[in-house]
Structure formats: C-alpha cells, structure tokens
PDB file of C-alpha atoms and ligand atoms in Angstrom:
ATOM      1  CA  MET A  22     -70.198 -18.701  53.063  1.00  0.00           C
ATOM      2  CA  SER A  23     -67.079 -16.485  54.211  1.00  0.00           C
ATOM      3  CA  ARG A  24     -67.342 -13.100  52.926  1.00  0.00           C
ATOM      4  CA  PRO A  25     -65.691 -12.645  49.402  1.00  0.00           C
ATOM      5  CA  LEU A  26     -62.612 -10.753  49.229  1.00  0.00           C
ATOM      6  CA  ILE A  27     -62.993  -7.996  46.210  1.00  0.00           C
ATOM      7  CA  GLY A  28     -61.058  -5.120  45.265  1.00  0.00           C
ATOM      8  CA  VAL A  29     -61.307  -2.238  43.779  1.00  0.00           C
ATOM      9  CA  LEU A  30     -58.923  -0.802  41.084  1.00  0.00           C
ATOM     10  CA  ALA A  31     -57.150   1.719  42.856  1.00  0.00           C
ATOM     11  CA  LEU A  32     -54.813   3.752  40.444  1.00  0.00           C
ATOM     12  CA  GLN A  33     -57.243   7.035  40.125  1.00  0.00           C
ATOM     13  CA  GLY A  34     -61.109   7.354  40.375  1.00  0.00           C
ATOM     14  CA  ASP A  35     -63.832   7.319  43.089  1.00  0.00           C
ATOM     15  CA  VAL A  36     -62.064   4.211  44.658  1.00  0.00           C
ATOM     16  CA  ARG A  37     -63.281   4.740  48.264  1.00  0.00           C
ATOM     17  CA  GLU A  38     -67.021   5.475  47.472  1.00  0.00           C
ATOM     18  CA  HIS A  39     -66.656   1.421  45.913  1.00  0.00           C
ATOM     19  CA  LEU A  40     -64.822   0.324  49.090  1.00  0.00           C
ATOM     20  CA  ALA A  41     -67.595   1.515  50.889  1.00  0.00           C
ATOM     21  CA  ALA A  42     -70.352   0.213  48.670  1.00  0.00           C
ATOM     22  CA  LEU A  43     -68.613  -3.503  49.053  1.00  0.00           C
ATOM     23  CA  ARG A  44     -68.543  -3.192  52.267  1.00  0.00           C
ATOM     24  CA  ASP A  45     -72.307  -2.118  52.566  1.00  0.00           C
ATOM     25  CA  GLN A  46     -72.743  -5.189  51.072  1.00  0.00           C
ATOM     26  CA  ASP A  47     -71.386  -7.373  53.232  1.00  0.00           C
ATOM     27  CA  ALA A  48     -67.998  -8.299  51.010  1.00  0.00           C
ATOM     28  CA  GLU A  49     -64.385  -7.471  52.050  1.00  0.00           C
ATOM     29  CA  ALA A  50     -63.414  -4.847  49.783  1.00  0.00           C
ATOM     30  CA  VAL A  51     -59.512  -4.181  49.360  1.00  0.00           C
ATOM     31  CA  PRO A  52     -57.647  -1.338  47.135  1.00  0.00           C
ATOM     32  CA  VAL A  53     -55.350  -3.089  44.254  1.00  0.00           C
ATOM     33  CA  ARG A  54     -52.575  -1.143  42.937  1.00  0.00           C
ATOM     34  CA  ARG A  55     -50.144  -4.476  42.184  1.00  0.00           C
ATOM     35  CA  PRO A  56     -50.586  -8.041  40.797  1.00  0.00           C
ATOM     36  CA  GLU A  57     -49.982  -9.597  43.954  1.00  0.00           C
ATOM     37  CA  GLU A  58     -52.890  -7.640  45.021  1.00  0.00           C
ATOM     38  CA  LEU A  59     -54.403  -8.738  41.545  1.00  0.00           C
ATOM     39  CA  ALA A  60     -53.418 -11.929  42.365  1.00  0.00           C
ATOM     40  CA  ALA A  61     -55.416 -12.381  45.668  1.00  0.00           C
ATOM     41  CA  VAL A  62     -59.133 -11.379  44.683  1.00  0.00           C
ATOM     42  CA  ASP A  63     -62.227 -13.254  43.997  1.00  0.00           C
ATOM     43  CA  GLY A  64     -63.367  -9.695  42.069  1.00  0.00           C
ATOM     44  CA  LEU A  65     -62.267  -6.300  40.955  1.00  0.00           C
ATOM     45  CA  VAL A  66     -64.476  -3.456  40.675  1.00  0.00           C
ATOM     46  CA  LEU A  67     -63.204  -0.704  38.069  1.00  0.00           C
ATOM     47  CA  PRO A  68     -64.187   2.572  39.283  1.00  0.00           C
ATOM     48  CA  GLY A  69     -64.911   6.108  38.027  1.00  0.00           C
ATOM     49  CA  GLY A  70     -62.247   8.312  36.701  1.00  0.00           C
ATOM     50  CA  GLU A  71     -59.980   9.259  34.094  1.00  0.00           C
ATOM     51  CA  SER A  72     -59.661   6.128  31.282  1.00  0.00           C
ATOM     52  CA  THR A  73     -56.931   7.463  29.585  1.00  0.00           C
ATOM     53  CA  THR A  74     -55.179   7.968  33.412  1.00  0.00           C
ATOM     54  CA  ILE A  75     -55.777   4.649  34.826  1.00  0.00           C
ATOM     55  CA  ALA A  76     -55.030   2.333  31.550  1.00  0.00           C
ATOM     56  CA  LYS A  77     -51.740   4.732  31.569  1.00  0.00           C
ATOM     57  CA  LEU A  78     -51.179   4.122  35.467  1.00  0.00           C
ATOM     58  CA  ALA A  79     -52.141   0.006  34.982  1.00  0.00           C
ATOM     59  CA  ARG A  80     -49.470  -0.178  32.164  1.00  0.00           C
ATOM     60  CA  ARG A  81     -46.791   2.370  34.264  1.00  0.00           C
ATOM     61  CA  PHE A  82     -47.924  -0.472  37.156  1.00  0.00           C
ATOM     62  CA  GLY A  83     -47.249  -3.992  35.126  1.00  0.00           C
ATOM     63  CA  LEU A  84     -50.776  -4.669  35.913  1.00  0.00           C
ATOM     64  CA  LEU A  85     -52.472  -4.335  32.289  1.00  0.00           C
ATOM     65  CA  ASP A  86     -51.680  -7.765  31.225  1.00  0.00           C
ATOM     66  CA  PRO A  87     -52.310  -9.220  34.770  1.00  0.00           C
ATOM     67  CA  LEU A  88     -55.711  -7.459  34.025  1.00  0.00           C
ATOM     68  CA  ARG A  89     -56.104  -8.616  30.903  1.00  0.00           C
ATOM     69  CA  ALA A  90     -55.351 -12.253  32.207  1.00  0.00           C
ATOM     70  CA  ALA A  91     -57.851 -12.259  34.833  1.00  0.00           C
ATOM     71  CA  VAL A  92     -60.353 -11.507  32.941  1.00  0.00           C
ATOM     72  CA  ARG A  93     -59.847 -14.722  30.398  1.00  0.00           C
ATOM     73  CA  ASP A  94     -59.546 -16.802  33.188  1.00  0.00           C
ATOM     74  CA  GLY A  95     -63.080 -15.597  34.017  1.00  0.00           C
ATOM     75  CA  LEU A  96     -62.296 -12.953  37.453  1.00  0.00           C
ATOM     76  CA  PRO A  97     -65.829 -11.357  37.709  1.00  0.00           C
ATOM     77  CA  VAL A  98     -65.317  -7.760  36.986  1.00  0.00           C
ATOM     78  CA  TYR A  99     -67.557  -4.696  36.999  1.00  0.00           C
ATOM     79  CA  GLY A 100     -66.541  -1.092  35.795  1.00  0.00           C
ATOM     80  CA  SER A 101     -68.504   1.954  36.347  1.00  0.00           C
ATOM     81  CA  CYS A 102     -68.112   4.869  34.077  1.00  0.00           C
ATOM     82  CA  ALA A 103     -64.186   5.237  33.360  1.00  0.00           C
ATOM     83  CA  GLY A 104     -64.153   1.470  34.091  1.00  0.00           C
ATOM     84  CA  MET A 105     -66.301   0.830  31.510  1.00  0.00           C
ATOM     85  CA  ILE A 106     -64.276   2.180  28.913  1.00  0.00           C
ATOM     86  CA  LEU A 107     -61.428  -0.163  30.598  1.00  0.00           C
ATOM     87  CA  LEU A 108     -62.931  -3.327  29.690  1.00  0.00           C
ATOM     88  CA  ALA A 109     -64.661  -2.096  26.146  1.00  0.00           C
ATOM     89  CA  ASP A 110     -62.890  -4.531  23.007  1.00  0.00           C
ATOM     90  CA  ARG A 111     -63.435  -1.599  21.002  1.00  0.00           C
ATOM     91  CA  LEU A 112     -63.908   2.280  22.095  1.00  0.00           C
ATOM     92  CA  LEU A 113     -64.488   5.485  19.812  1.00  0.00           C
ATOM     93  CA  ASP A 114     -64.028   8.780  20.159  1.00  0.00           C
ATOM     94  CA  ALA A 115     -60.924   7.640  22.136  1.00  0.00           C
ATOM     95  CA  PRO A 116     -57.505   8.494  21.339  1.00  0.00           C
ATOM     96  CA  PRO A 117     -55.495   6.040  19.033  1.00  0.00           C
ATOM     97  CA  ASP A 118     -53.083   4.641  21.361  1.00  0.00           C
ATOM     98  CA  GLN A 119     -55.495   4.296  24.476  1.00  0.00           C
ATOM     99  CA  GLU A 120     -55.370   0.768  25.670  1.00  0.00           C
ATOM    100  CA  THR A 121     -58.576  -1.138  27.501  1.00  0.00           C
ATOM    101  CA  ILE A 122     -58.421  -4.229  29.846  1.00  0.00           C
ATOM    102  CA  GLY A 123     -61.050  -5.596  26.966  1.00  0.00           C
ATOM    103  CA  GLY A 124     -62.797  -8.646  27.608  1.00  0.00           C
ATOM    104  CA  LEU A 125     -66.590  -7.177  26.932  1.00  0.00           C
ATOM    105  CA  ASP A 126     -67.726  -7.977  23.306  1.00  0.00           C
ATOM    106  CA  VAL A 127     -68.989  -3.966  22.801  1.00  0.00           C
ATOM    107  CA  THR A 128     -67.935  -1.012  21.221  1.00  0.00           C
ATOM    108  CA  VAL A 129     -67.837   2.302  23.631  1.00  0.00           C
ATOM    109  CA  ARG A 130     -68.205   5.330  22.505  1.00  0.00           C
ATOM    110  CA  ARG A 131     -66.028   7.592  25.397  1.00  0.00           C
ATOM    111  CA  ASN A 132     -68.005  10.828  26.250  1.00  0.00           C
ATOM    112  CA  ALA A 133     -71.014   9.873  24.311  1.00  0.00           C
ATOM    113  CA  PHE A 134     -73.489  12.592  25.793  1.00  0.00           C
ATOM    114  CA  GLY A 135     -71.751  15.470  24.238  1.00  0.00           C
ATOM    115  CA  ARG A 136     -70.978  18.849  26.193  1.00  0.00           C
ATOM    116  CA  GLN A 137     -74.479  20.365  27.117  1.00  0.00           C
ATOM    117  CA  ALA A 138     -75.167  17.507  28.817  1.00  0.00           C
ATOM    118  CA  ASP A 139     -72.153  16.503  30.432  1.00  0.00           C
ATOM    119  CA  SER A 140     -72.870  15.709  34.356  1.00  0.00           C
ATOM    120  CA  PHE A 141     -77.327  13.879  34.606  1.00  0.00           C
ATOM    121  CA  GLU A 142     -79.696  12.220  36.390  1.00  0.00           C
ATOM    122  CA  SER A 143     -82.094   9.970  35.188  1.00  0.00           C
ATOM    123  CA  GLU A 144     -84.585   7.620  36.199  1.00  0.00           C
ATOM    124  CA  MET A 145     -84.258   3.737  34.543  1.00  0.00           C
ATOM    125  CA  ASP A 146     -85.233   0.250  34.791  1.00  0.00           C
ATOM    126  CA  VAL A 147     -82.082  -2.556  35.196  1.00  0.00           C
ATOM    127  CA  GLU A 148     -82.854  -5.297  34.744  1.00  0.00           C
ATOM    128  CA  GLY A 149     -82.059  -8.432  37.087  1.00  0.00           C
ATOM    129  CA  LEU A 150     -82.489  -5.813  39.879  1.00  0.00           C
ATOM    130  CA  GLY A 151     -85.511  -5.815  41.489  1.00  0.00           C
ATOM    131  CA  GLY A 152     -86.697  -2.656  43.426  1.00  0.00           C
ATOM    132  CA  GLY A 153     -88.314  -0.631  40.711  1.00  0.00           C
ATOM    133  CA  SER A 154     -86.399   2.298  38.664  1.00  0.00           C
ATOM    134  CA  LEU A 155     -82.179   3.176  39.733  1.00  0.00           C
ATOM    135  CA  HIS A 156     -81.897   6.694  40.110  1.00  0.00           C
ATOM    136  CA  ALA A 157     -78.584   6.579  37.964  1.00  0.00           C
ATOM    137  CA  VAL A 158     -75.737   9.379  37.837  1.00  0.00           C
ATOM    138  CA  PHE A 159     -73.707  10.097  34.664  1.00  0.00           C
ATOM    139  CA  ILE A 160     -70.499  12.312  34.414  1.00  0.00           C
ATOM    140  CA  ARG A 161     -68.653  12.857  31.501  1.00  0.00           C
ATOM    141  CA  ALA A 162     -70.114   9.297  30.715  1.00  0.00           C
ATOM    142  CA  PRO A 163     -69.723   6.446  28.339  1.00  0.00           C
ATOM    143  CA  TRP A 164     -73.040   4.991  26.294  1.00  0.00           C
ATOM    144  CA  VAL A 165     -72.531   1.455  24.057  1.00  0.00           C
ATOM    145  CA  GLU A 166     -72.823   1.911  20.873  1.00  0.00           C
ATOM    146  CA  GLU A 167     -72.538  -1.566  19.754  1.00  0.00           C
ATOM    147  CA  ALA A 168     -73.060  -4.797  21.614  1.00  0.00           C
ATOM    148  CA  GLY A 169     -72.511  -8.197  20.802  1.00  0.00           C
ATOM    149  CA  ASP A 170     -74.391 -11.301  21.185  1.00  0.00           C
ATOM    150  CA  GLY A 171     -72.829 -12.686  23.683  1.00  0.00           C
ATOM    151  CA  VAL A 172     -73.836  -9.484  25.538  1.00  0.00           C
ATOM    152  CA  ALA A 173     -76.876  -9.041  27.700  1.00  0.00           C
ATOM    153  CA  VAL A 174     -78.507  -5.412  27.408  1.00  0.00           C
ATOM    154  CA  LEU A 175     -79.324  -4.628  31.163  1.00  0.00           C
ATOM    155  CA  GLY A 176     -80.542  -0.732  30.629  1.00  0.00           C
ATOM    156  CA  ARG A 177     -81.231   1.649  27.814  1.00  0.00           C
ATOM    157  CA  VAL A 178     -81.636   5.730  29.057  1.00  0.00           C
ATOM    158  CA  VAL A 179     -85.328   6.827  28.102  1.00  0.00           C
ATOM    159  CA  GLY A 180     -85.812   9.597  26.762  1.00  0.00           C
ATOM    160  CA  GLY A 181     -83.962  12.813  25.520  1.00  0.00           C
ATOM    161  CA  GLU A 182     -81.495  12.437  22.765  1.00  0.00           C
ATOM    162  CA  ALA A 183     -80.172   9.459  23.574  1.00  0.00           C
ATOM    163  CA  ASP A 184     -83.111   7.519  24.299  1.00  0.00           C
ATOM    164  CA  GLY A 185     -82.291   4.272  23.764  1.00  0.00           C
ATOM    165  CA  ARG A 186     -79.330   4.694  24.304  1.00  0.00           C
ATOM    166  CA  ILE A 187     -77.415   1.258  26.071  1.00  0.00           C
ATOM    167  CA  VAL A 188     -75.666   2.112  29.231  1.00  0.00           C
ATOM    168  CA  ALA A 189     -75.232  -1.306  31.255  1.00  0.00           C
ATOM    169  CA  VAL A 190     -74.159  -4.572  30.240  1.00  0.00           C
ATOM    170  CA  ARG A 191     -73.182  -7.831  31.535  1.00  0.00           C
ATOM    171  CA  GLN A 192     -71.227 -10.494  29.330  1.00  0.00           C
ATOM    172  CA  GLY A 193     -70.861 -13.749  31.329  1.00  0.00           C
ATOM    173  CA  ASN A 194     -68.634 -12.810  34.677  1.00  0.00           C
ATOM    174  CA  LEU A 195     -68.408  -8.618  33.572  1.00  0.00           C
ATOM    175  CA  VAL A 196     -70.764  -5.612  34.187  1.00  0.00           C
ATOM    176  CA  ALA A 197     -70.275  -2.773  33.042  1.00  0.00           C
ATOM    177  CA  THR A 198     -72.454   0.626  33.760  1.00  0.00           C
ATOM    178  CA  SER A 199     -72.174   3.866  32.069  1.00  0.00           C
ATOM    179  CA  PHE A 200     -73.467   5.675  35.260  1.00  0.00           C
ATOM    180  CA  HIS A 201     -72.077   5.702  39.101  1.00  0.00           C
ATOM    181  CA  PRO A 202     -74.051   3.633  41.254  1.00  0.00           C
ATOM    182  CA  GLU A 203     -71.605   4.607  44.174  1.00  0.00           C
ATOM    183  CA  LEU A 204     -72.276   7.773  44.811  1.00  0.00           C
ATOM    184  CA  THR A 205     -76.019   7.300  45.165  1.00  0.00           C
ATOM    185  CA  GLY A 206     -77.557   5.010  48.163  1.00  0.00           C
ATOM    186  CA  ASP A 207     -78.425   2.772  46.395  1.00  0.00           C
ATOM    187  CA  ARG A 208     -76.882  -0.456  46.059  1.00  0.00           C
ATOM    188  CA  ARG A 209     -77.975  -3.004  44.046  1.00  0.00           C
ATOM    189  CA  VAL A 210     -75.977  -2.960  41.393  1.00  0.00           C
ATOM    190  CA  HIS A 211     -72.951  -3.683  44.040  1.00  0.00           C
ATOM    191  CA  ALA A 212     -74.934  -6.183  45.268  1.00  0.00           C
ATOM    192  CA  LEU A 213     -75.877  -7.683  41.613  1.00  0.00           C
ATOM    193  CA  PHE A 214     -72.022  -7.718  41.194  1.00  0.00           C
ATOM    194  CA  VAL A 215     -71.217  -9.548  44.879  1.00  0.00           C
ATOM    195  CA  GLU A 216     -74.453 -11.914  44.074  1.00  0.00           C
ATOM    196  CA  ILE A 217     -71.948 -12.950  40.703  1.00  0.00           C
ATOM    197  CA  VAL A 218     -68.687 -12.974  42.868  1.00  0.00           C
ATOM    198  CA  ARG A 219     -70.106 -15.541  45.744  1.00  0.00           C
ATOM    199  CA  ARG A 220     -71.571 -17.918  42.482  1.00  0.00           C
ATOM    200  CA  HIS A 221     -68.635 -17.936  41.015  1.00  0.00           C
ATOM    201  CA  LEU A 222     -66.711 -18.565  44.036  1.00  0.00           C
ATOM    202  CA  ALA A 223     -68.865 -21.288  44.357  1.00  0.00           C
ATOM    203  CA  ALA A 224     -68.334 -23.199  41.075  1.00  0.00           C
ATOM    204  CA  ARG A 225     -64.901 -23.366  41.361  1.00  0.00           C
ATOM    205  CA  ALA A 226     -65.146 -24.384  44.824  1.00  0.00           C
ATOM    206  CA  GLY A 227     -67.667 -27.449  43.582  1.00  0.00           C
ATOM    207  CA  ALA A 228     -65.232 -27.826  39.823  1.00  0.00           C
ATOM    208  CA  GLY A 229     -62.081 -28.169  42.332  1.00  0.00           C
ATOM    209  CA  ALA A 230     -64.065 -30.683  44.639  1.00  0.00           C
ATOM    210  CA  GLY A 231     -64.764 -32.573  41.239  1.00  0.00           C
ATOM    211  CA  ASN A 232     -61.142 -32.610  39.814  1.00  0.00           C
ATOM    212  CA  GLU A 233     -59.800 -33.945  43.655  1.00  0.00           C
ATOM    213  CA  GLU A 234     -62.334 -36.657  43.196  1.00  0.00           C
ATOM    214  CA  ASP A 235     -60.844 -37.618  39.517  1.00  0.00           C
TER     215      ASP A 235
HETATM  216  N1  LIG B  17     -64.713  10.453  30.481  1.00  0.00           N
HETATM  217  C1  LIG B  17     -64.196  10.050  31.734  1.00  0.00           C
HETATM  218  C2  LIG B  17     -62.988   9.020  30.580  1.00  0.00           C
HETATM  219  O1  LIG B  17     -63.146   8.590  29.604  1.00  0.00           O
HETATM  220  C3  LIG B  17     -65.062   8.800  31.940  1.00  0.00           C
HETATM  221  C4  LIG B  17     -65.486   9.758  33.405  1.00  0.00           C
HETATM  222  C5  LIG B  17     -66.013   8.773  34.155  1.00  0.00           C
HETATM  223  O2  LIG B  17     -65.512   8.147  35.129  1.00  0.00           O
HETATM  224  N2  LIG B  17     -67.278   9.713  35.263  1.00  0.00           N
HETATM  225  O3  LIG B  17     -62.536   8.167  31.215  1.00  0.00           O
END
C-alpha cells in the first residue's frame, strides 16, 4: 500500500518533531497552513504548543471552519497536548472566547496539573500499544476531566496527586494525548495513528469501489 500523506498543523508549536515521528512510521508528512493543504491530506496531527494562539491563527488563516468540516467528515486527527485541547468539545480553565475545532466528546481542563507540576515525566500503560509501558512527557499539560460514552480511555496517570486522571483517549478516528510522544524516541503512538489513517484510507477505497458498482 502506498504511503499515507499526513499533515501537521503548522501554525505554532512543535511541528518538526511530529513530522519526524510520522516519517519514521513510513508516512509522508507535510506541514499544513492553508485550506488547500488540509484538503490534500489523509490524516492530520495537531501539535503541542499554545492552544489559544493556535486557535486564533487557525481562525485568521481561514482554517478553523475547514478543520471542523474535516473532522466531521471523518478525517483521522491526532492531537497532543495543545492538540488535545483543540479537539475537545468543552474546555475548563480556558478564556471564555477560546475556540476549538471540537469533535471529541470530552471536557478538557487546560494546565490541569498545576504550577508545581508544570512539567513532569511518568511511566504509564497505554491501551492498544504493545511493548510495555510508555515514558510520557507532560508540559503544562491538560487532562480529560470527563469523557462521553463514545470515548475510549486509553491511558491514565499512575500515582501522585493526579492518579487516575485521563490523559489518552480515542473516539473513532480521533486520538488525543495530554503528553508529547513526539519528544521521546518512542514512536508507538504515532504508529497507532498512522495505522488508523491507513485503515481509514482502505475503508474509503473499499466504499468507493462499492459505489462504482452501483
Ligand atoms: N498549556 C498549553 C495550552 O493550554 C498546552 C501545552 C502544550 O501543548 N505543551 O495550550
């Protein structure tokens, strides 16, 4: 099967690291800044960074509504940290006018771990990833305060004050993590996402073939 084309929203944040992680998984990875670029990709990564800034730039670049439409159409999207915030339907501890792309039926609390724990690293199990626990890097990270019925919880914090907090979720083709797998050498989250993109492409190709026969 040919390599899927996966975009990384490149308005602000750690774009390069995601491009590299995707290329390691044999995907073609390109920065996305314009609606035409968004329209061309088979999947999209929303990087870590500053979610208010990314949302404002997306609005200014005319990308916010195309991003919402793409999610509604079933485009696979993976959001890490600020990207998780951007995918959330509901936010806590956010400016009242902060916009999101939405699509993920979760309530996400920004900067949830408090100032003392601005940045920390932790070992955790993530469902669907073989190969044992994952070393997770959190930087002014959000968590999922509440997840809707259709949302699968893939990972929770183990130990400390935040014990049990949800930090990795999936709903259909949408995946979000509070942590930054792009900053470690562990490529399993990106591998999972690339697999979701491949399956989506295969399913679409199958549906297309079916339609032609009608
Ligand atoms: N605290 C940031 C925000 O609210 C997210 C941090 C990150 O992406 N590392 O946008």
